[in-house]
mmCIF file of C-alpha atoms in Angstrom:
data_model
loop_
_atom_site.group_PDB
_atom_site.id
_atom_site.type_symbol
_atom_site.label_atom_id
_atom_site.label_comp_id
_atom_site.label_asym_id
_atom_site.label_seq_id
_atom_site.Cartn_x
_atom_site.Cartn_y
_atom_site.Cartn_z
ATOM 1 C CA MET A 1 2.206 17.602 -6.812
ATOM 2 C CA ARG A 2 5.319 16.294 -8.196
ATOM 3 C CA LYS A 3 5.387 12.922 -10.562
ATOM 4 C CA GLU A 4 8.554 11.192 -9.063
ATOM 5 C CA ASP A 5 6.303 11.896 -5.618
ATOM 6 C CA LEU A 6 2.991 10.504 -6.958
ATOM 7 C CA TYR A 7 5.057 7.406 -7.701
ATOM 8 C CA THR A 8 6.067 7.063 -4.886
ATOM 9 C CA GLU A 9 2.784 6.909 -3.358
ATOM 10 C CA GLN A 10 0.489 5.137 -6.267
ATOM 11 C CA TYR A 11 2.803 2.159 -4.906
ATOM 12 C CA PHE A 12 1.274 -0.221 -2.467
ATOM 13 C CA GLY A 13 1.798 -3.362 -1.734
ATOM 14 C CA ASP A 14 4.636 -5.839 -0.607
ATOM 15 C CA GLU A 15 6.462 -6.190 -4.355
ATOM 16 C CA GLN A 16 8.400 -4.013 -5.439
ATOM 17 C CA GLN A 17 6.887 -2.689 -8.192
ATOM 18 C CA SER A 18 6.148 0.748 -9.122
ATOM 19 C CA VAL A 19 4.178 2.683 -11.975
ATOM 20 C CA ALA A 20 6.037 2.101 -14.412
ATOM 21 C CA ASP A 21 6.043 -2.084 -14.494
ATOM 22 C CA ALA A 22 1.748 -0.757 -15.740
ATOM 23 C CA PRO A 23 0.751 -2.027 -18.459
ATOM 24 C CA GLN A 24 0.690 0.759 -21.056
ATOM 25 C CA TRP A 25 -2.016 2.320 -23.483
ATOM 26 C CA GLU A 26 -2.083 1.878 -26.503
ATOM 27 C CA GLN A 27 0.306 4.924 -28.831
ATOM 28 C CA GLN A 28 -2.124 6.477 -29.568
ATOM 29 C CA ALA A 29 -3.161 9.459 -26.302
ATOM 30 C CA LEU A 30 -5.967 8.719 -23.666
ATOM 31 C CA PRO A 31 -8.738 11.298 -24.609
ATOM 32 C CA THR A 32 -8.254 14.853 -22.617
ATOM 33 C CA THR A 33 -11.841 15.798 -23.548
ATOM 34 C CA ARG A 34 -15.005 14.067 -22.404
ATOM 35 C CA LEU A 35 -16.993 12.866 -25.815
ATOM 36 C CA ASN A 36 -16.300 14.331 -28.573
ATOM 37 C CA ALA A 37 -16.714 13.750 -32.439
ATOM 38 C CA GLN A 38 -13.268 11.527 -32.599
ATOM 39 C CA TYR A 39 -14.439 9.772 -30.052
ATOM 40 C CA ARG A 40 -18.389 9.572 -29.648
ATOM 41 C CA ASN A 41 -19.879 5.918 -31.005
ATOM 42 C CA PRO A 42 -23.237 5.791 -31.211
ATOM 43 C CA TYR A 43 -23.978 2.360 -30.269
ATOM 44 C CA LEU A 44 -21.920 2.747 -27.220
ATOM 45 C CA ASP A 45 -23.735 4.459 -24.403
ATOM 46 C CA SER A 46 -21.476 5.680 -20.992
ATOM 47 C CA MET A 47 -22.845 2.940 -18.257
ATOM 48 C CA THR A 48 -22.387 0.093 -20.997
ATOM 49 C CA ALA A 49 -18.487 1.224 -21.434
ATOM 50 C CA LYS A 50 -17.974 1.242 -17.207
ATOM 51 C CA VAL A 51 -18.494 -2.980 -17.898
ATOM 52 C CA LEU A 52 -16.867 -2.930 -20.732
ATOM 53 C CA LEU A 53 -14.058 -0.872 -19.124
ATOM 54 C CA GLY A 54 -13.772 -3.762 -16.724
ATOM 55 C CA ASP A 55 -14.152 -7.031 -18.862
ATOM 56 C CA TYR A 56 -10.983 -5.063 -20.750
ATOM 57 C CA PHE A 57 -8.853 -4.381 -17.073
ATOM 58 C CA ASN A 58 -10.184 -8.020 -15.795
ATOM 59 C CA ALA A 59 -8.845 -9.522 -18.637
ATOM 60 C CA GLY A 60 -5.030 -7.136 -18.536
ATOM 61 C CA ARG A 61 -6.341 -5.973 -22.314
ATOM 62 C CA LEU A 62 -5.722 -2.019 -23.030
ATOM 63 C CA PRO A 63 -8.967 -0.539 -23.697
ATOM 64 C CA PRO A 64 -10.298 1.507 -27.379
ATOM 65 C CA ALA A 65 -10.489 5.166 -26.507
ATOM 66 C CA GLU A 66 -13.478 5.295 -27.354
ATOM 67 C CA VAL A 67 -14.794 3.400 -24.473
ATOM 68 C CA VAL A 68 -12.924 4.893 -21.993
ATOM 69 C CA ALA A 69 -14.105 8.251 -23.163
ATOM 70 C CA ALA A 70 -17.736 7.056 -23.137
ATOM 71 C CA VAL A 71 -16.298 6.429 -18.752
ATOM 72 C CA ARG A 72 -15.350 10.003 -18.257
ATOM 73 C CA HIS A 73 -18.893 10.997 -19.622
ATOM 74 C CA GLN A 74 -20.524 9.444 -17.881
ATOM 75 C CA SER A 75 -18.201 9.837 -14.340
ATOM 76 C CA TRP A 76 -18.674 13.817 -15.524
ATOM 77 C CA ARG A 77 -22.871 13.438 -15.782
ATOM 78 C CA ASP A 78 -22.502 11.880 -12.436
ATOM 79 C CA LEU A 79 -20.610 14.926 -10.551
ATOM 80 C CA GLU A 80 -23.351 17.107 -12.478
ATOM 81 C CA TYR A 81 -26.035 15.348 -11.295
ATOM 82 C CA LYS A 82 -25.152 14.928 -7.552
ATOM 83 C CA GLY A 83 -24.110 17.464 -6.734
ATOM 84 C CA GLY A 84 -25.796 20.148 -9.876
ATOM 85 C CA SER A 85 -24.393 22.274 -12.440
ATOM 86 C CA LEU A 86 -20.258 22.461 -11.631
ATOM 87 C CA GLY A 87 -19.778 26.751 -11.805
ATOM 88 C CA VAL A 88 -21.395 27.470 -9.131
ATOM 89 C CA VAL A 89 -18.879 28.972 -6.518
ATOM 90 C CA GLY A 90 -19.249 27.723 -3.258
ATOM 91 C CA ASP A 91 -17.305 25.006 -1.517
ATOM 92 C CA ARG A 92 -17.234 21.229 -2.971
ATOM 93 C CA LEU A 93 -16.106 18.154 -1.023
ATOM 94 C CA TYR A 94 -15.823 14.527 -3.804
ATOM 95 C CA VAL A 95 -15.042 11.681 -3.757
ATOM 96 C CA LEU A 96 -14.043 10.224 -6.917
ATOM 97 C CA PHE A 97 -12.895 6.755 -8.062
ATOM 98 C CA PHE A 98 -9.406 6.059 -10.323
ATOM 99 C CA ARG A 99 -9.473 2.628 -11.442
ATOM 100 C CA SER A 100 -6.405 0.584 -13.505
ATOM 101 C CA MET A 101 -6.364 -1.942 -15.117
ATOM 102 C CA TYR A 102 -3.531 -2.922 -12.924
ATOM 103 C CA SER A 103 -5.483 -3.382 -9.978
ATOM 104 C CA LYS A 104 -3.204 -1.988 -7.162
ATOM 105 C CA LEU A 105 -2.833 1.100 -8.258
ATOM 106 C CA SER A 106 -6.492 2.034 -7.831
ATOM 107 C CA TYR A 107 -7.448 4.346 -5.999
ATOM 108 C CA VAL A 108 -10.528 6.900 -3.562
ATOM 109 C CA LYS A 109 -9.898 10.436 -3.860
ATOM 110 C CA ALA A 110 -11.511 12.187 -1.039
ATOM 111 C CA GLY A 111 -10.701 16.571 -1.389
ATOM 112 C CA ARG A 112 -12.545 19.460 -1.274
ATOM 113 C CA THR A 113 -12.452 22.402 -3.508
ATOM 114 C CA GLU A 114 -12.796 26.087 -1.924
ATOM 115 C CA LYS A 115 -15.414 28.865 -2.859
ATOM 116 C CA LYS A 116 -13.053 30.274 -4.849
ATOM 117 C CA HIS A 117 -13.886 30.979 -8.133
ATOM 118 C CA LYS A 118 -16.884 29.657 -10.619
ATOM 119 C CA ALA A 119 -14.485 26.609 -12.462
ATOM 120 C CA GLN A 120 -12.416 25.549 -9.323
ATOM 121 C CA VAL A 121 -13.871 22.287 -9.643
ATOM 122 C CA GLN A 122 -13.077 21.484 -13.419
ATOM 123 C CA LYS A 123 -10.123 22.554 -13.039
ATOM 124 C CA ARG A 124 -8.961 20.575 -9.597
ATOM 125 C CA ILE A 125 -10.964 17.353 -11.292
ATOM 126 C CA ARG A 126 -9.128 17.797 -13.926
ATOM 127 C CA THR A 127 -5.882 17.997 -12.323
ATOM 128 C CA HIS A 128 -6.296 14.790 -10.422
ATOM 129 C CA GLU A 129 -6.864 12.814 -14.055
ATOM 130 C CA SER A 130 -4.249 13.887 -15.495
ATOM 131 C CA GLU A 131 -2.336 12.652 -12.273
ATOM 132 C CA ALA A 132 -3.713 9.662 -12.110
ATOM 133 C CA LYS A 133 -2.898 8.775 -15.604
ATOM 134 C CA ILE A 134 0.691 7.863 -14.747
ATOM 135 C CA ALA A 135 -0.641 4.565 -12.903
ATOM 136 C CA GLN A 136 -2.635 3.837 -15.922
ATOM 137 C CA ALA A 137 -6.283 4.883 -14.418
ATOM 138 C CA VAL A 138 -9.448 6.006 -15.525
ATOM 139 C CA LEU A 139 -11.994 9.041 -13.231
ATOM 140 C CA PHE A 140 -14.477 5.736 -13.379
ATOM 141 C CA ASP A 141 -16.461 7.030 -10.773
ATOM 142 C CA ALA A 142 -17.203 10.418 -9.287
ATOM 143 C CA TRP A 143 -19.458 12.014 -6.223
ATOM 144 C CA ILE A 144 -19.644 15.446 -4.996
ATOM 145 C CA LEU A 145 -21.728 17.650 -2.832
ATOM 146 C CA ARG A 146 -23.538 20.389 -3.277
ATOM 147 C CA PRO A 147 -22.431 24.330 -2.893
ATOM 148 C CA CYS A 148 -22.324 24.848 1.120
ATOM 149 C CA VAL A 149 -21.013 28.128 2.919
ATOM 150 C CA SER A 150 -17.591 26.203 3.958
ATOM 151 C CA ALA A 151 -16.902 22.279 4.296
ATOM 152 C CA VAL A 152 -13.940 21.625 5.793
ATOM 153 C CA ALA A 153 -15.283 20.690 8.656
ATOM 154 C CA TRP A 154 -17.212 18.013 6.452
ATOM 155 C CA GLY A 155 -13.584 17.155 4.404
ATOM 156 C CA ASN A 156 -11.579 16.558 7.529
ATOM 157 C CA GLY A 157 -13.604 15.080 9.007
ATOM 158 C CA VAL A 158 -14.215 12.358 6.168
ATOM 159 C CA LYS A 159 -10.358 12.151 6.004
ATOM 160 C CA ALA A 160 -10.155 11.444 9.332
ATOM 161 C CA HIS A 161 -12.948 8.723 9.272
ATOM 162 C CA LEU A 162 -11.031 6.964 6.261
ATOM 163 C CA SER A 163 -7.755 7.838 7.855
ATOM 164 C CA ALA A 164 -8.788 5.945 11.189
ATOM 165 C CA ALA A 165 -9.983 3.175 9.838
ATOM 166 C CA ALA A 166 -6.614 2.489 7.424
ATOM 167 C CA GLU A 167 -4.911 2.968 10.914
ATOM 168 C CA GLU A 168 -7.173 0.102 12.523
ATOM 169 C CA ASP A 169 -7.650 -1.592 9.716
ATOM 170 C CA ILE A 170 -11.687 -1.842 10.480
ATOM 171 C CA VAL A 171 -12.517 -2.100 6.601
ATOM 172 C CA PRO A 172 -9.953 -2.863 4.233
ATOM 173 C CA VAL A 173 -8.543 0.345 3.462
ATOM 174 C CA GLU A 174 -5.211 1.666 2.931
ATOM 175 C CA GLN A 175 -3.580 5.285 3.102
ATOM 176 C CA VAL A 176 -0.961 6.514 0.516
ATOM 177 C CA LYS A 177 -1.186 10.094 1.230
ATOM 178 C CA ALA A 178 -3.591 12.509 3.178
ATOM 179 C CA GLU A 179 -6.687 12.302 0.335
ATOM 180 C CA TYR A 180 -6.080 9.113 -1.708
ATOM 181 C CA PHE A 181 -6.981 5.764 -0.236
ATOM 182 C CA ARG A 182 -6.795 2.110 -1.209
ATOM 183 C CA GLY A 183 -8.686 -1.501 -1.503
ATOM 184 C CA ILE A 184 -12.447 0.666 0.048
ATOM 185 C CA ALA A 185 -14.988 0.252 -2.392
ATOM 186 C CA PHE A 186 -16.167 3.606 -3.536
ATOM 187 C CA GLY A 187 -19.896 3.078 -2.572
ATOM 188 C CA THR A 188 -18.512 3.379 0.785
ATOM 189 C CA ALA A 189 -16.431 6.168 0.396
ATOM 190 C CA VAL A 190 -19.929 8.660 -0.546
ATOM 191 C CA ARG A 191 -20.651 6.623 2.571
ATOM 192 C CA VAL A 192 -18.378 7.417 4.699
ATOM 193 C CA ALA A 193 -19.096 11.023 3.688
ATOM 194 C CA ARG A 194 -22.837 10.944 3.688
ATOM 195 C CA MET A 195 -22.357 10.006 6.744
ATOM 196 C CA GLN A 196 -19.877 12.622 8.193
ATOM 197 C CA GLY A 197 -22.175 15.046 6.583
ATOM 198 C CA ASP A 198 -24.655 14.512 9.704
ATOM 199 C CA CYS A 199 -22.180 15.915 11.882
ATOM 200 C CA SER A 200 -20.840 18.944 10.270
ATOM 201 C CA GLY A 201 -23.315 21.205 10.535
ATOM 202 C CA VAL A 202 -22.968 22.056 6.912
ATOM 203 C CA VAL A 203 -24.672 25.292 5.889
ATOM 204 C CA PHE A 204 -25.594 25.143 1.782
ATOM 205 C CA LEU A 205 -25.978 28.134 -0.771
ATOM 206 C CA ALA A 206 -29.101 28.579 -2.257
ATOM 207 C CA PRO A 207 -29.614 26.258 -6.014
#
């Protein structure tokens, strides 16, 4: 995806405001890895970090890098807890919530990875994290499906449901692109994903 395309996708609202107008991070770069020696704080657990990040954003303040790292770490732990090992081959459906200090730049990403190789899931999500930095957004919540034979029908059903909701104003959701949605709560998007699973006839792979 070209950066200029993402700039267009990341904007929603009546005011003509671009991503460049969003608050910028401090001079030090955001952590590009999960909790490591540089950003680990033994007195900061991941769930507390989520609360702190929300407090910083709500107050219009930039969070310390160690808080961002802890929030990302919890999101990756959630993926591994809910979907099992991320290194297992198989189709995966995922729902990611990227939270920005500027609320209009926060969004839900619903996507799918194919069963090509073991590193596909990690690579795809890290790519989404890199894209989110343009909107100064952090991976705040994450859910993923256990490996299955094919998640195509499931994924298409989720996107069709959310797209219809956006068009018919069933819930306050706006569609940015095929897999990007604003205004919908992460929990609601996950419930849609789980509900669509009942209609998709998915076959899970043995753990």
